Short mmCIF file of C-alpha atoms in Angstrom, two decimals:
data_model
loop_
_atom_site.label_atom_id
_atom_site.label_comp_id
_atom_site.label_asym_id
_atom_site.label_seq_id
_atom_site.Cartn_x
_atom_site.Cartn_y
_atom_site.Cartn_z
CA MET A 615 2.89 15.54 -22.84
CA PRO A 616 -0.68 14.67 -23.83
CA LYS A 617 -3.23 17.31 -22.94
CA SER A 618 -5.38 14.68 -21.25
CA ASP A 619 -2.55 13.91 -18.80
CA THR A 620 -2.07 17.53 -17.79
CA GLN A 621 -5.83 17.89 -17.35
CA GLN A 622 -6.03 14.83 -15.12
CA PHE A 623 -2.72 15.53 -13.34
CA PRO A 624 -2.37 19.33 -13.34
CA HIS A 625 0.79 19.27 -11.22
CA LEU A 626 2.66 18.09 -14.34
CA GLU A 627 2.62 21.67 -15.61
CA HIS A 628 4.81 23.07 -12.84
CA MET A 629 6.63 20.27 -10.99
CA ILE A 630 8.19 16.83 -11.40
CA HIS A 631 6.55 14.62 -8.79
CA LEU A 632 8.69 11.54 -8.18
CA ASN A 633 7.43 10.73 -4.70
CA HIS A 634 4.41 8.44 -5.11
CA ALA A 635 6.04 6.03 -2.65
CA ALA A 636 5.34 8.69 0.01
CA VAL A 637 2.21 10.79 -0.61
CA ALA A 638 0.79 11.07 -4.12
CA PRO A 639 -0.83 14.11 -5.74
CA TRP A 640 -4.54 13.70 -6.41
CA PRO A 641 -5.88 13.37 -9.93
CA ALA A 642 -8.39 15.98 -11.06
CA VAL A 643 -11.27 13.50 -10.72
CA THR A 644 -10.40 13.05 -7.05
CA ARG A 645 -10.20 16.77 -6.44
CA ASP A 646 -13.57 17.20 -8.14
CA ALA A 647 -15.13 14.40 -6.08
CA VAL A 648 -14.05 16.10 -2.84
CA ARG A 649 -15.26 19.49 -4.05
CA GLY A 650 -18.60 17.99 -5.05
CA PHE A 651 -19.02 16.23 -1.73
CA ALA A 652 -18.13 19.36 0.24
CA ASP A 653 -20.53 21.50 -1.78
CA GLU A 654 -23.34 18.98 -1.39
CA ASN A 655 -22.76 18.72 2.34
CA ALA A 656 -22.69 22.49 2.77
CA ARG A 657 -25.93 22.97 0.83
CA LEU A 658 -27.90 19.85 1.76
CA GLY A 659 -26.31 18.42 4.88
CA SER A 660 -26.56 14.64 5.07
CA SER A 661 -29.86 14.39 3.22
CA HIS A 662 -28.15 12.25 0.54
CA TYR A 663 -26.58 9.87 3.06
CA PRO A 664 -28.15 6.76 1.43
CA ALA A 665 -26.29 7.65 -1.78
CA TRP A 666 -23.07 8.01 0.19
CA LEU A 667 -23.54 4.51 1.58
CA LYS A 668 -23.95 3.18 -1.96
CA LEU A 669 -20.68 4.85 -2.89
CA GLU A 670 -19.03 3.21 0.12
CA GLN A 671 -20.18 -0.20 -1.11
CA LEU A 672 -18.95 0.63 -4.60
CA LEU A 673 -15.51 1.41 -3.18
CA ARG A 674 -15.40 -1.98 -1.45
CA ARG A 675 -16.24 -3.70 -4.74
CA GLN A 676 -13.58 -1.71 -6.57
CA LEU A 677 -10.94 -2.54 -3.97
CA ALA A 678 -11.90 -6.20 -4.15
CA GLU A 679 -11.43 -6.03 -7.92
CA LEU A 680 -8.12 -4.22 -7.56
CA ILE A 681 -6.61 -7.02 -5.43
CA ASN A 682 -8.75 -9.91 -6.76
CA ALA A 683 -10.36 -10.61 -3.39
CA PRO A 684 -13.12 -13.25 -3.54
CA SER A 685 -15.76 -10.76 -2.42
CA ALA A 686 -16.32 -7.15 -1.39
CA ASP A 687 -17.30 -8.67 1.98
CA ASP A 688 -13.60 -9.41 2.47
CA ILE A 689 -12.67 -5.70 2.42
CA ALA A 690 -12.61 -3.60 5.57
CA LEU A 691 -12.11 0.16 5.29
CA VAL A 692 -9.50 1.25 7.83
CA LYS A 693 -7.69 4.41 8.83
CA ASN A 694 -4.26 3.22 7.71
CA THR A 695 -1.91 0.28 7.27
CA SER A 696 -0.74 0.43 10.88
CA GLU A 697 -4.29 0.01 12.19
CA ALA A 698 -4.80 -3.08 10.04
CA LEU A 699 -1.47 -4.56 11.12
CA SER A 700 -2.50 -4.01 14.72
CA PHE A 701 -5.76 -5.89 14.08
CA VAL A 702 -3.65 -8.90 13.14
CA ALA A 703 -0.97 -8.54 15.81
CA TYR A 704 -3.44 -8.12 18.67
CA GLY A 705 -6.18 -10.30 17.23
CA LEU A 706 -4.19 -13.54 17.13
CA GLU A 707 -3.50 -15.69 20.15
CA TRP A 708 0.22 -15.87 20.84
CA GLN A 709 2.23 -18.13 23.09
CA VAL A 710 5.59 -17.58 24.74
CA GLY A 711 8.21 -18.85 22.33
CA HIS A 712 6.33 -18.06 19.12
CA ASN A 713 8.31 -16.11 16.54
CA ILE A 714 7.49 -13.88 13.58
CA VAL A 715 9.83 -13.71 10.57
CA SER A 716 10.27 -10.52 8.57
CA SER A 717 13.10 -8.60 6.93
CA ASP A 718 15.69 -5.97 7.81
CA GLN A 719 14.27 -3.56 5.22
CA GLU A 720 10.74 -3.01 6.55
CA PHE A 721 9.10 0.37 7.02
CA PRO A 722 8.44 0.93 10.76
CA SER A 723 4.73 0.14 10.34
CA ASN A 724 5.61 -3.48 9.60
CA ARG A 725 8.19 -3.70 12.38
CA ILE A 726 7.10 -1.79 15.47
CA VAL A 727 3.76 -3.57 15.87
CA TRP A 728 5.47 -7.00 15.85
CA GLU A 729 8.29 -5.84 18.12
CA SER A 730 5.62 -4.73 20.61
CA LEU A 731 4.60 -8.38 21.03
CA GLY A 732 7.91 -9.00 22.77
CA GLN A 733 6.12 -8.18 26.03
CA TYR A 734 4.23 -11.46 25.55
CA GLY A 735 7.32 -13.53 24.81
CA VAL A 736 6.99 -13.39 21.01
CA GLU A 737 10.26 -13.04 19.09
CA PHE A 738 10.56 -10.81 16.02
CA ARG A 739 13.18 -12.09 13.58
CA GLU A 740 14.64 -9.90 10.84
CA ALA A 741 16.19 -11.64 7.85
CA ASP A 742 19.00 -9.95 5.94
CA LEU A 743 17.48 -10.05 2.47
CA ASN A 744 20.93 -9.92 0.92
CA SER A 745 22.26 -12.92 2.84
CA GLY A 746 20.74 -15.84 0.94
CA ALA A 747 20.59 -17.20 -2.56
CA SER A 748 17.45 -15.06 -2.88
CA PRO A 749 15.52 -12.70 -0.59
CA GLU A 750 12.94 -15.45 -0.09
CA GLU A 751 15.60 -17.98 0.91
CA ALA A 752 16.89 -15.47 3.46
CA LEU A 753 13.40 -15.34 4.98
CA PHE A 754 12.95 -19.11 4.97
CA ALA A 755 16.30 -19.58 6.75
CA LYS A 756 14.87 -17.74 9.77
CA VAL A 757 11.88 -20.10 10.05
CA ASP A 758 11.73 -22.89 12.61
CA GLN A 759 9.07 -25.00 14.32
CA ASN A 760 8.01 -22.01 16.45
CA THR A 761 7.40 -19.64 13.53
CA ARG A 762 3.76 -18.56 13.46
CA MET A 763 3.88 -15.91 10.75
CA ILE A 764 5.92 -14.41 7.94
CA THR A 765 5.15 -10.71 7.46
CA ILE A 766 6.73 -8.80 4.60
CA SER A 767 6.34 -5.69 2.49
CA SER A 768 5.47 -6.58 -1.08
CA ILE A 769 7.96 -3.95 -2.29
CA GLN A 770 10.54 -2.51 0.08
CA TYR A 771 10.05 1.21 0.63
CA ALA A 772 13.71 2.24 0.41
CA SER A 773 15.48 -0.16 -1.94
CA GLY A 774 12.47 -0.86 -4.15
CA LEU A 775 13.08 -4.62 -3.90
CA ARG A 776 10.01 -6.55 -5.06
CA MET A 777 9.39 -9.82 -3.23
CA ASP A 778 8.26 -13.06 -4.85
CA LEU A 779 4.99 -13.21 -2.93
CA GLU A 780 3.69 -16.33 -4.66
CA ARG A 781 6.75 -18.26 -3.57
CA ILE A 782 6.46 -17.05 0.01
CA GLY A 783 2.73 -17.80 0.03
CA ARG A 784 3.30 -21.38 -1.14
CA PHE A 785 5.98 -21.88 1.51
CA CYS A 786 3.67 -20.59 4.24
CA ARG A 787 0.74 -22.80 3.21
CA GLU A 788 2.97 -25.88 2.96
CA ASN A 789 4.38 -25.25 6.42
CA GLY A 790 1.22 -24.10 8.23
CA ILE A 791 2.51 -20.53 8.70
CA LEU A 792 0.38 -17.41 8.46
CA PHE A 793 1.29 -14.93 5.71
CA CYS A 794 0.81 -11.16 6.13
CA VAL A 795 1.59 -8.67 3.35
CA ASP A 796 2.04 -4.92 3.72
CA ALA A 797 1.09 -4.06 0.13
CA ILE A 798 1.23 -0.28 0.34
CA GLN A 799 4.02 -0.02 -2.26
CA SER A 800 2.27 -2.40 -4.70
CA VAL A 801 -1.47 -1.82 -4.86
CA GLY A 802 -2.21 0.80 -7.48
CA ALA A 803 1.27 0.45 -8.97
CA VAL A 804 1.45 -3.16 -10.13
CA GLN A 805 -1.14 -5.89 -10.42
CA PHE A 806 -1.85 -7.63 -7.12
CA ASP A 807 -3.74 -10.88 -6.55
CA VAL A 808 -4.41 -11.90 -2.95
CA GLN A 809 -5.60 -15.33 -4.03
CA ALA A 810 -2.59 -16.08 -6.25
CA VAL A 811 -0.12 -15.13 -3.50
CA LYS A 812 -2.10 -17.12 -0.90
CA ALA A 813 -2.04 -14.20 1.53
CA ASP A 814 -3.90 -14.49 4.82
CA PHE A 815 -3.79 -10.77 5.56
CA VAL A 816 -3.16 -7.81 3.22
CA MET A 817 -3.34 -4.11 3.99
CA ALA A 818 -2.50 -0.83 2.28
CA ASP A 819 -3.13 2.90 2.56
CA GLY A 820 -4.76 4.78 -0.29
CA HIS A 821 -2.45 7.80 -0.35
CA LYS A 822 0.47 6.38 -2.33
CA TRP A 823 0.06 4.49 -5.59
CA MET A 824 -3.74 4.42 -5.33
CA LEU A 825 -3.65 8.23 -5.70
CA GLY A 826 -6.07 8.83 -2.84
CA PRO A 827 -6.12 10.74 0.46
CA GLU A 828 -4.39 9.98 3.72
CA GLY A 829 -6.61 8.53 6.42
CA LEU A 830 -8.23 5.70 4.45
CA GLY A 831 -6.97 2.28 3.44
CA PHE A 832 -8.15 -1.30 3.26
CA PHE A 833 -7.67 -4.50 5.21
CA TYR A 834 -8.15 -7.91 3.59
CA CYS A 835 -8.49 -10.95 5.83
CA ARG A 836 -8.89 -14.41 4.32
CA PRO A 837 -12.52 -15.36 5.04
CA GLU A 838 -11.58 -18.56 6.87
CA LEU A 839 -9.54 -16.55 9.38
CA ARG A 840 -11.85 -13.63 10.09
CA GLU A 841 -13.48 -15.08 13.17
CA GLN A 842 -10.09 -16.23 14.50
CA LEU A 843 -9.01 -12.61 15.01
CA LYS A 844 -10.03 -11.42 18.43
CA LEU A 845 -11.67 -8.01 18.17
CA THR A 846 -10.05 -5.18 20.08
CA GLN A 847 -12.65 -2.46 19.48
CA TYR A 848 -16.43 -2.39 19.33
CA GLY A 849 -19.08 0.01 18.09
CA TRP A 850 -22.33 0.45 16.21
CA HIS A 851 -20.91 -0.03 12.73
CA MET A 852 -19.46 -3.52 13.16
CA VAL A 853 -22.63 -5.32 14.25
CA ASP A 854 -25.63 -6.96 12.60
CA PRO A 855 -28.27 -5.79 12.04
CA LEU A 856 -26.59 -2.58 10.91
CA GLY A 857 -28.65 0.55 11.54
CA ASN A 858 -31.05 -0.89 14.13
CA TYR A 859 -29.98 1.32 17.02
CA THR A 860 -32.40 -0.07 19.61
CA TYR A 861 -31.75 -3.76 18.95
CA LYS A 862 -30.11 -5.35 22.02
CA ASP A 863 -29.45 -8.86 20.68
CA TRP A 864 -26.75 -7.68 18.24
CA LYS A 865 -24.10 -9.93 16.74
CA VAL A 866 -20.70 -9.11 15.31
CA ALA A 867 -20.86 -8.88 11.51
CA LYS A 868 -19.57 -11.94 9.69
CA THR A 869 -18.07 -9.80 6.90
CA ALA A 870 -14.92 -7.68 7.13
CA ARG A 871 -17.14 -4.89 8.48
CA ARG A 872 -16.50 -6.56 11.85
CA PHE A 873 -13.23 -4.58 11.92
CA GLU A 874 -14.95 -1.19 11.47
CA CYS A 875 -16.23 -0.05 14.83
CA GLY A 876 -17.57 3.43 14.02
CA SER A 877 -18.60 6.00 11.44
CA PRO A 878 -16.95 5.81 8.03
CA ASN A 879 -14.70 8.57 6.69
CA MET A 880 -17.10 9.71 4.01
CA ILE A 881 -15.04 12.51 2.48
CA ALA A 882 -12.07 10.15 2.08
CA ILE A 883 -14.37 7.47 0.66
CA HIS A 884 -15.53 9.89 -2.05
CA ALA A 885 -11.91 10.74 -2.84
CA LEU A 886 -10.50 7.21 -2.90
CA GLN A 887 -13.42 5.88 -4.93
CA ALA A 888 -12.68 8.43 -7.66
CA SER A 889 -8.99 7.54 -7.67
CA ILE A 890 -9.59 3.78 -7.82
CA GLN A 891 -12.14 4.31 -10.59
CA LEU A 892 -9.45 6.09 -12.61
CA LEU A 893 -6.99 3.20 -12.12
CA LEU A 894 -9.55 0.56 -13.04
CA GLU A 895 -10.70 2.47 -16.10
CA THR A 896 -7.09 2.87 -17.20
CA GLY A 897 -6.54 -0.85 -16.58
CA MET A 898 -4.02 -2.15 -14.07
CA ASP A 899 -2.24 -4.07 -16.81
CA LEU A 900 -1.55 -0.78 -18.61
CA VAL A 901 -0.73 1.02 -15.34
CA GLU A 902 1.83 -1.65 -14.45
CA ARG A 903 3.38 -1.74 -17.92
CA ARG A 904 3.89 2.03 -18.07
CA LEU A 905 5.11 2.24 -14.49
CA LEU A 906 7.67 -0.53 -15.04
CA GLU A 907 8.79 1.14 -18.28
CA ASN A 908 9.46 4.33 -16.32
CA SER A 909 11.37 2.45 -13.63
CA ARG A 910 13.39 0.49 -16.17
CA TYR A 911 14.29 3.68 -18.01
CA LEU A 912 15.46 5.38 -14.81
CA CYS A 913 17.50 2.33 -13.82
CA GLN A 914 19.24 2.19 -17.20
CA ARG A 915 20.06 5.90 -17.23
CA ILE A 916 21.23 6.01 -13.61
CA ASP A 917 23.31 2.84 -13.94
CA ALA A 918 25.17 4.46 -16.84
CA MET A 919 26.13 7.54 -14.80
CA GLN A 920 29.64 7.86 -13.46
CA GLY A 921 29.84 8.37 -9.69
CA VAL A 922 26.41 6.88 -8.95
CA GLU A 923 25.48 3.49 -7.54
CA LEU A 924 22.06 2.10 -8.40
CA LEU A 925 20.54 0.52 -5.27
CA THR A 926 17.43 -0.99 -6.85
CA ASN A 927 17.57 -4.57 -8.12
CA THR A 928 17.00 -4.53 -11.89
CA ASP A 929 16.33 -8.24 -12.34
CA ALA A 930 12.97 -9.04 -13.95
CA GLY A 931 10.24 -9.19 -11.30
CA ARG A 932 12.43 -7.56 -8.66
CA TYR A 933 11.36 -3.92 -9.00
CA GLY A 934 8.16 -1.90 -9.07
CA GLY A 935 7.80 1.87 -9.06
CA ILE A 936 10.70 2.70 -6.73
CA VAL A 937 14.19 3.47 -8.05
CA SER A 938 16.88 4.30 -5.48
CA PHE A 939 20.48 5.35 -6.02
CA THR A 940 23.36 6.95 -4.17
CA ALA A 941 26.12 9.35 -5.05
CA GLY A 942 27.80 8.84 -1.68
CA ASP A 943 28.53 12.01 0.23
CA LYS A 944 26.89 14.09 -2.52
CA ASP A 945 23.40 12.71 -1.81
CA ASP A 946 22.26 15.55 0.44
CA GLU A 947 23.51 18.23 -1.92
CA ILE A 948 21.93 16.60 -4.97
CA PHE A 949 18.67 16.06 -3.09
CA GLN A 950 18.49 19.71 -2.09
CA THR A 951 19.18 20.76 -5.68
CA LEU A 952 16.42 18.45 -6.93
CA GLN A 953 13.98 20.04 -4.46
CA GLN A 954 15.00 23.53 -5.54
CA ARG A 955 14.40 22.59 -9.18
CA ASN A 956 10.86 21.36 -8.35
CA VAL A 957 11.84 17.69 -8.57
CA PHE A 958 9.95 16.21 -5.64
CA CYS A 959 11.59 12.99 -4.39
CA ALA A 960 12.88 11.56 -1.09
CA LEU A 961 15.98 10.56 0.86
CA ARG A 962 15.46 6.98 1.96
CA GLY A 963 17.62 4.03 2.98
CA GLY A 964 20.99 5.65 2.38
CA GLY A 965 20.16 7.12 -1.01
CA ILE A 966 17.86 9.20 -3.17
CA ARG A 967 14.51 7.63 -4.07
CA PHE A 968 12.58 8.36 -7.25
CA SER A 969 9.04 6.97 -7.52
CA PRO A 970 7.19 8.08 -10.67
CA HIS A 971 3.77 6.70 -11.58
CA PHE A 972 2.36 5.36 -14.82
CA TYR A 973 1.40 8.79 -16.14
CA THR A 974 4.80 10.47 -15.54
CA PRO A 975 6.13 11.67 -18.93
CA ARG A 976 9.55 10.48 -20.09
CA ALA A 977 10.56 14.10 -20.71
CA LEU A 978 10.16 14.92 -17.01
CA LEU A 979 12.27 11.91 -16.05
CA ASP A 980 14.98 13.26 -18.35
CA GLU A 981 14.78 16.66 -16.66
CA ALA A 982 15.20 15.07 -13.23
CA LEU A 983 18.15 12.98 -14.44
CA GLU A 984 19.78 16.09 -15.89
CA VAL A 985 19.66 17.74 -12.45
CA VAL A 986 21.35 14.67 -10.97
CA ALA A 987 24.01 14.67 -13.69
CA ARG A 988 24.79 18.34 -13.10
CA GLY A 989 25.07 17.68 -9.40
CA LEU A 990 27.76 15.09 -10.06
#
């Protein structure tokens, strides 16, 4: 493997990390950013706080670039995906009889919050993504005149199925339906364009494919809809003028900062900014190409194995960084062997899930596949 890769991703020297769909290892630049921030804070306290605020604004601009948002003003920094989903679920006005359409493959974050609206008479409908001519058709078949929103994961966390977001976005706009995307398994892995997919709401955590820390993510709300979301929390950070602590005639910020009620998570901001900088400098086109090459290679090798069923759809445009497979009743045994051999992966959705990133060397994929083959 190239020396530059092992310098930037030192874990490559002693483990095979195929679990970016869960929690990613930090690059060296991210580790160094956190060390630098901690050292500065210990020596100088918050005397450089104005510089930290500039870094916070830089992170917003970088996130806007990463998802092609119209402006950095459209980016709110949030604790996690679930918080952002809750902003949408409890910010909109619902009526008894409204329904929300989603799928039967969602991670709990994009299910529980919508199910909780049942107390207000809102129905949550789960489409079987394998029941229609396409996964999108399965979603559309659940829509009726009372459908207010379609909410979907861009890539399904267990099967790795990649949705045709542009098609869903067009359908929603044509039918006056809101479109919400949990993009946690896409952003940082493949190119993502909120404007092209016509998304109204997009959210993602930074700790998976963006290679950042837990506890910090982003929330994009289409500018035309920001003021339609009823706010559920208030504080000093979400008002204008910001920083005037004695001003009594405050107003809620018109930018996405309106969703940030209190102090920012500065240590996580330093970390995520470094990680996003690495992705942008690498180029998301190159990141996506290498990541898809790794996934395609895994799919081809696994599909050729006797006694294994590949669960991930290999059609063009239908997969991202997640490759899932099953060996039936041998899954648990093979998974435990993989862990013992320092192949870090996951059991998800009735199978074993591999999720390498763009930098994962082919030789390490071969080592992981050899462990699987021996287990068979």
